[in-house]
Amino acid sequence: MADAYSKDLERWIPRLISVWRQARRKGDGPETRLTPQEVKEVGAGVKQLSLGLTRERQLAGARYMDDPKLLGAYLLFYWPVSYAQARQALGELPSRPRHVLDLGSGPGPLAFAALDAGAQEVTAADRSKPALALARSLAAEAGEALATREWDPTRKAPLPEGQFDLITMGHVLNELYGTGDGAIGPRAALLEQALAQVKKGGSLLVVEPALRETSRALLKVRDVLVGKGYAVRAPCMFRGNCPALVKESDWCHAERSWPMPHVVEELARAAGLHKESLKMSYLMLAPKGEAWPELPQGRLFRIVSEPLEGKGRQRYIGCGPEGRVGLAMQDKHRTEKNERFFKLHRGDVIAVTDTEPKGDGLALDERSELKVVAPAGKGLPPPSAENG
């Protein structure tokens, strides 16, 4: 799943380190690694960011990117993570974008991910001048053309002018307009404002943390927009209110394997964090008036859980056009036509046949056939000719 962008990400690591050292105006070291002292210093900043953004949340919405220590920690740790998340999500776009706007860009991980994915013109917009300065330094280091604009959503600033094939917002929405349900309306309104500047056939991509709180908030924003007639390109195939919101304990997020750069691994260890896999919540929306994607044939489900192994059986939660259901099969029913069921990944879209209602979901047996229609991180194929 990660081969498409792993080499691109590796090329960014020495650039990130170089720009970070230039910005702090001290320290030399290996091009592709940090010195032990640098790891200790940056690791402390990563720990502070992690606590402030994912646990205590006191940094959410604060101007932490104006703090050189925290901006440096973001650049060397969260930048590669956000870049990798974006490359995964961009793999589901229906077409390659030419003109891209990255809102709340910080030092540009999503902006550069879009460039590496084939975009021709990218504008990074943020309220933090130091973050935009780092984005420009990275562009110079990489020989990339990147435009930057100042944009502060907390002051109701208009979006940068223009029409775009893709607008991205990476880990931005959850930090705007406070917390709780009172934030949902203003967030949905901001996305509507952005969608008005997306060209026909284009997309708005929102990437958020995989926390329960932030993921459920994104799903609530989704429901507001779906209720107003907007279509979801990915990951949803269910066209009504999100079924993951029915139970307070449920939420929906993506998880992908990835080739973690050595620098990220070292900093995670120094900060006492675990980053074995990429976790995120994401939403890809179509502009007003566009239809939901036409689905390929079959009874479709996206796997939205980790494997839920039980004695003598395998189980997942699937979500598709008919909603969110449990999918289970006993080991004794394994055949050549359904054995892939035991090796599915969160995010895979599958087509199944010959299921039976059982308990709170569906059971597969030896008659069942299973096909992976789209592996995690890949867009759904167009419907076959016989499907219209």
mmCIF file of C-alpha atoms in Angstrom, residues 49-257:
data_model
loop_
_atom_site.group_PDB
_atom_site.id
_atom_site.type_symbol
_atom_site.label_atom_id
_atom_site.label_comp_id
_atom_site.label_asym_id
_atom_site.label_seq_id
_atom_site.Cartn_x
_atom_site.Cartn_y
_atom_site.Cartn_z
ATOM 1 C CA LEU A 49 2.476 18.827 20.830
ATOM 2 C CA SER A 50 1.072 15.339 21.323
ATOM 3 C CA LEU A 51 -0.232 16.143 24.799
ATOM 4 C CA GLY A 52 -1.676 19.439 23.647
ATOM 5 C CA LEU A 53 -3.345 18.203 20.474
ATOM 6 C CA THR A 54 -4.407 14.628 21.168
ATOM 7 C CA ARG A 55 -4.815 14.276 24.937
ATOM 8 C CA GLU A 56 -5.406 17.441 26.911
ATOM 9 C CA ARG A 57 -6.273 19.360 23.697
ATOM 10 C CA GLN A 58 -5.288 22.731 25.168
ATOM 11 C CA LEU A 59 -3.204 23.522 22.054
ATOM 12 C CA ALA A 60 -6.110 22.894 19.652
ATOM 13 C CA GLY A 61 -6.831 26.251 18.055
ATOM 14 C CA ALA A 62 -3.815 27.925 19.680
ATOM 15 C CA ARG A 63 -1.085 29.546 17.595
ATOM 16 C CA TYR A 64 1.440 26.821 18.370
ATOM 17 C CA MET A 65 3.101 27.081 14.947
ATOM 18 C CA ASP A 66 4.326 30.550 15.880
ATOM 19 C CA ASP A 67 6.458 28.906 18.594
ATOM 20 C CA PRO A 68 9.822 27.948 17.003
ATOM 21 C CA LYS A 69 10.261 24.892 19.237
ATOM 22 C CA LEU A 70 6.795 23.491 18.462
ATOM 23 C CA LEU A 71 6.988 24.395 14.777
ATOM 24 C CA GLY A 72 10.301 22.532 14.534
ATOM 25 C CA ALA A 73 8.807 19.501 16.276
ATOM 26 C CA TYR A 74 5.858 19.600 13.883
ATOM 27 C CA LEU A 75 8.167 19.851 10.873
ATOM 28 C CA LEU A 76 10.283 16.813 11.771
ATOM 29 C CA PHE A 77 7.563 14.555 13.190
ATOM 30 C CA TYR A 78 4.022 15.486 12.192
ATOM 31 C CA TRP A 79 4.953 16.760 8.720
ATOM 32 C CA PRO A 80 6.013 13.281 7.458
ATOM 33 C CA VAL A 81 2.936 11.740 9.111
ATOM 34 C CA SER A 82 0.567 14.268 7.501
ATOM 35 C CA TYR A 83 2.306 13.920 4.140
ATOM 36 C CA ALA A 84 1.877 10.136 4.229
ATOM 37 C CA GLN A 85 -1.778 10.458 5.271
ATOM 38 C CA ALA A 86 -2.413 12.847 2.402
ATOM 39 C CA ARG A 87 -0.751 10.605 -0.187
ATOM 40 C CA GLN A 88 -2.972 7.736 0.976
ATOM 41 C CA ALA A 89 -6.143 9.816 0.719
ATOM 42 C CA LEU A 90 -5.136 11.394 -2.600
ATOM 43 C CA GLY A 91 -4.977 7.865 -4.028
ATOM 44 C CA GLU A 92 -8.788 7.860 -3.936
ATOM 45 C CA LEU A 93 -9.259 10.985 -6.065
ATOM 46 C CA PRO A 94 -11.252 10.305 -9.247
ATOM 47 C CA SER A 95 -8.777 12.363 -11.317
ATOM 48 C CA ARG A 96 -5.409 14.067 -10.939
ATOM 49 C CA PRO A 97 -5.813 17.671 -9.750
ATOM 50 C CA ARG A 98 -4.005 20.485 -11.546
ATOM 51 C CA HIS A 99 -4.789 23.485 -9.333
ATOM 52 C CA VAL A 100 -4.781 22.916 -5.570
ATOM 53 C CA LEU A 101 -5.447 25.082 -2.513
ATOM 54 C CA ASP A 102 -4.202 23.831 0.873
ATOM 55 C CA LEU A 103 -6.107 25.617 3.655
ATOM 56 C CA GLY A 104 -4.533 25.747 7.107
ATOM 57 C CA SER A 105 -1.409 24.406 5.468
ATOM 58 C CA GLY A 106 1.171 24.933 8.195
ATOM 59 C CA PRO A 107 4.564 24.234 6.588
ATOM 60 C CA GLY A 108 2.835 22.433 3.739
ATOM 61 C CA PRO A 109 2.766 18.628 4.112
ATOM 62 C CA LEU A 110 -0.508 18.334 2.176
ATOM 63 C CA ALA A 111 0.577 20.950 -0.335
ATOM 64 C CA PHE A 112 3.757 19.056 -1.177
ATOM 65 C CA ALA A 113 1.876 15.745 -1.170
ATOM 66 C CA ALA A 114 -0.397 17.208 -3.848
ATOM 67 C CA LEU A 115 2.601 18.361 -5.897
ATOM 68 C CA ASP A 116 4.192 14.920 -5.650
ATOM 69 C CA ALA A 117 0.859 13.373 -6.667
ATOM 70 C CA GLY A 118 0.945 15.342 -9.920
ATOM 71 C CA ALA A 119 -0.567 18.761 -9.192
ATOM 72 C CA GLN A 120 0.809 21.635 -11.279
ATOM 73 C CA GLU A 121 -0.038 24.697 -9.183
ATOM 74 C CA VAL A 122 -0.453 24.627 -5.409
ATOM 75 C CA THR A 123 -1.215 27.459 -3.008
ATOM 76 C CA ALA A 124 -0.565 26.996 0.722
ATOM 77 C CA ALA A 125 -2.670 29.236 2.970
ATOM 78 C CA ASP A 126 -2.218 29.659 6.739
ATOM 79 C CA ARG A 127 -2.369 32.288 9.498
ATOM 80 C CA SER A 128 1.136 31.457 10.766
ATOM 81 C CA LYS A 129 3.838 33.501 9.037
ATOM 82 C CA PRO A 130 6.666 31.290 10.418
ATOM 83 C CA ALA A 131 4.920 28.161 9.085
ATOM 84 C CA LEU A 132 4.490 29.712 5.630
ATOM 85 C CA ALA A 133 8.143 30.811 5.675
ATOM 86 C CA LEU A 134 9.182 27.196 6.315
ATOM 87 C CA ALA A 135 6.910 26.052 3.465
ATOM 88 C CA ARG A 136 8.676 28.486 1.126
ATOM 89 C CA SER A 137 12.079 27.281 2.346
ATOM 90 C CA LEU A 138 11.060 23.687 1.682
ATOM 91 C CA ALA A 139 9.867 24.635 -1.805
ATOM 92 C CA ALA A 140 13.235 26.272 -2.525
ATOM 93 C CA GLU A 141 15.095 23.244 -1.126
ATOM 94 C CA ALA A 142 13.056 20.901 -3.332
ATOM 95 C CA GLY A 143 13.038 23.124 -6.424
ATOM 96 C CA GLU A 144 9.228 23.235 -6.341
ATOM 97 C CA ALA A 145 6.946 26.130 -7.216
ATOM 98 C CA LEU A 146 4.665 26.860 -4.275
ATOM 99 C CA ALA A 147 2.534 29.944 -3.774
ATOM 100 C CA THR A 148 1.694 31.043 -0.212
ATOM 101 C CA ARG A 149 -1.107 33.221 1.152
ATOM 102 C CA GLU A 150 -2.015 34.369 4.632
ATOM 103 C CA TRP A 151 -5.461 33.117 5.708
ATOM 104 C CA ASP A 152 -6.990 33.230 9.176
ATOM 105 C CA PRO A 153 -10.331 31.414 9.481
ATOM 106 C CA THR A 154 -10.783 32.624 13.058
ATOM 107 C CA ARG A 155 -11.208 36.165 11.676
ATOM 108 C CA LYS A 156 -13.701 35.089 9.013
ATOM 109 C CA ALA A 157 -11.127 35.884 6.340
ATOM 110 C CA PRO A 158 -12.222 35.138 2.772
ATOM 111 C CA LEU A 159 -10.573 32.181 1.093
ATOM 112 C CA PRO A 160 -7.817 32.901 -1.416
ATOM 113 C CA GLU A 161 -9.466 33.721 -4.730
ATOM 114 C CA GLY A 162 -9.790 31.220 -7.533
ATOM 115 C CA GLN A 163 -11.344 27.954 -8.558
ATOM 116 C CA PHE A 164 -9.509 24.746 -7.753
ATOM 117 C CA ASP A 165 -9.534 21.088 -8.746
ATOM 118 C CA LEU A 166 -8.736 20.175 -5.145
ATOM 119 C CA ILE A 167 -8.932 21.966 -1.819
ATOM 120 C CA THR A 168 -7.304 20.232 1.150
ATOM 121 C CA MET A 169 -7.608 20.814 4.902
ATOM 122 C CA GLY A 170 -5.241 18.715 6.996
ATOM 123 C CA HIS A 171 -5.839 18.566 10.775
ATOM 124 C CA VAL A 172 -7.423 22.018 10.673
ATOM 125 C CA LEU A 173 -11.178 21.668 11.087
ATOM 126 C CA ASN A 174 -11.067 20.101 14.567
ATOM 127 C CA GLU A 175 -9.145 23.139 15.858
ATOM 128 C CA LEU A 176 -11.729 25.709 14.720
ATOM 129 C CA TYR A 177 -14.767 27.249 16.437
ATOM 130 C CA GLY A 178 -14.369 25.652 19.862
ATOM 131 C CA THR A 179 -15.545 22.213 20.939
ATOM 132 C CA GLY A 180 -18.808 20.291 21.195
ATOM 133 C CA ASP A 181 -21.850 20.385 18.923
ATOM 134 C CA GLY A 182 -21.759 24.188 18.783
ATOM 135 C CA ALA A 183 -18.737 23.920 16.485
ATOM 136 C CA ILE A 184 -20.460 21.689 13.914
ATOM 137 C CA GLY A 185 -22.486 24.401 12.155
ATOM 138 C CA PRO A 186 -19.587 26.845 11.654
ATOM 139 C CA ARG A 187 -17.324 24.035 10.468
ATOM 140 C CA ALA A 188 -19.918 22.864 7.947
ATOM 141 C CA ALA A 189 -20.349 26.461 6.761
ATOM 142 C CA LEU A 190 -16.580 26.771 6.198
ATOM 143 C CA LEU A 191 -16.569 23.577 4.126
ATOM 144 C CA GLU A 192 -19.507 24.911 2.082
ATOM 145 C CA GLN A 193 -17.525 28.089 1.491
ATOM 146 C CA ALA A 194 -14.579 25.992 0.280
ATOM 147 C CA LEU A 195 -16.776 23.748 -1.877
ATOM 148 C CA ALA A 196 -18.049 26.828 -3.711
ATOM 149 C CA GLN A 197 -14.487 27.247 -5.025
ATOM 150 C CA VAL A 198 -14.089 23.635 -6.165
ATOM 151 C CA LYS A 199 -14.396 23.098 -9.911
ATOM 152 C CA LYS A 200 -16.863 20.618 -11.366
ATOM 153 C CA GLY A 201 -15.334 17.157 -11.046
ATOM 154 C CA GLY A 202 -13.036 18.365 -8.263
ATOM 155 C CA SER A 203 -12.953 17.505 -4.573
ATOM 156 C CA LEU A 204 -12.580 18.896 -1.066
ATOM 157 C CA LEU A 205 -10.397 16.636 1.092
ATOM 158 C CA VAL A 206 -10.565 16.967 4.878
ATOM 159 C CA VAL A 207 -8.092 14.951 6.973
ATOM 160 C CA GLU A 208 -8.535 14.855 10.754
ATOM 161 C CA PRO A 209 -7.015 13.023 13.751
ATOM 162 C CA ALA A 210 -8.383 9.533 14.414
ATOM 163 C CA LEU A 211 -9.440 10.365 17.973
ATOM 164 C CA ARG A 212 -12.998 9.463 18.937
ATOM 165 C CA GLU A 213 -13.909 13.107 19.606
ATOM 166 C CA THR A 214 -12.470 14.522 16.368
ATOM 167 C CA SER A 215 -13.696 11.631 14.217
ATOM 168 C CA ARG A 216 -17.281 11.855 15.472
ATOM 169 C CA ALA A 217 -17.237 15.629 15.004
ATOM 170 C CA LEU A 218 -16.180 15.170 11.361
ATOM 171 C CA LEU A 219 -19.005 12.667 10.838
ATOM 172 C CA LYS A 220 -21.483 15.194 12.246
ATOM 173 C CA VAL A 221 -20.199 17.818 9.799
ATOM 174 C CA ARG A 222 -20.571 15.194 7.073
ATOM 175 C CA ASP A 223 -24.213 14.658 7.996
ATOM 176 C CA VAL A 224 -24.957 18.397 7.819
ATOM 177 C CA LEU A 225 -23.500 18.594 4.312
ATOM 178 C CA VAL A 226 -25.107 15.354 3.100
ATOM 179 C CA GLY A 227 -28.409 16.737 4.402
ATOM 180 C CA LYS A 228 -27.856 19.795 2.180
ATOM 181 C CA GLY A 229 -27.372 17.631 -0.889
ATOM 182 C CA TYR A 230 -23.581 17.289 -1.079
ATOM 183 C CA ALA A 231 -22.164 13.957 -2.224
ATOM 184 C CA VAL A 232 -19.305 12.071 -0.571
ATOM 185 C CA ARG A 233 -16.622 10.722 -2.909
ATOM 186 C CA ALA A 234 -14.849 8.715 -0.176
ATOM 187 C CA PRO A 235 -14.852 6.834 2.089
ATOM 188 C CA CYS A 236 -18.667 6.608 2.465
ATOM 189 C CA MET A 237 -20.989 4.563 0.291
ATOM 190 C CA PHE A 238 -23.969 5.030 2.632
ATOM 191 C CA ARG A 239 -25.984 8.062 1.560
ATOM 192 C CA GLY A 240 -27.896 8.773 4.757
ATOM 193 C CA ASN A 241 -26.844 9.963 8.204
ATOM 194 C CA CYS A 242 -23.664 8.208 9.294
ATOM 195 C CA PRO A 243 -24.529 4.939 11.078
ATOM 196 C CA ALA A 244 -21.344 5.177 13.173
ATOM 197 C CA LEU A 245 -22.959 8.024 15.119
ATOM 198 C CA VAL A 246 -25.870 5.906 16.390
ATOM 199 C CA LYS A 247 -23.868 4.597 19.369
ATOM 200 C CA GLU A 248 -21.788 7.050 21.403
ATOM 201 C CA SER A 249 -19.001 4.477 21.650
ATOM 202 C CA ASP A 250 -18.585 4.152 17.851
ATOM 203 C CA TRP A 251 -16.528 6.213 15.469
ATOM 204 C CA CYS A 252 -14.987 5.658 12.059
ATOM 205 C CA HIS A 253 -11.353 6.134 11.080
ATOM 206 C CA ALA A 254 -8.817 4.823 8.608
ATOM 207 C CA GLU A 255 -5.654 2.900 9.414
ATOM 208 C CA ARG A 256 -2.849 2.161 6.967
ATOM 209 C CA SER A 257 0.553 0.559 7.150
#
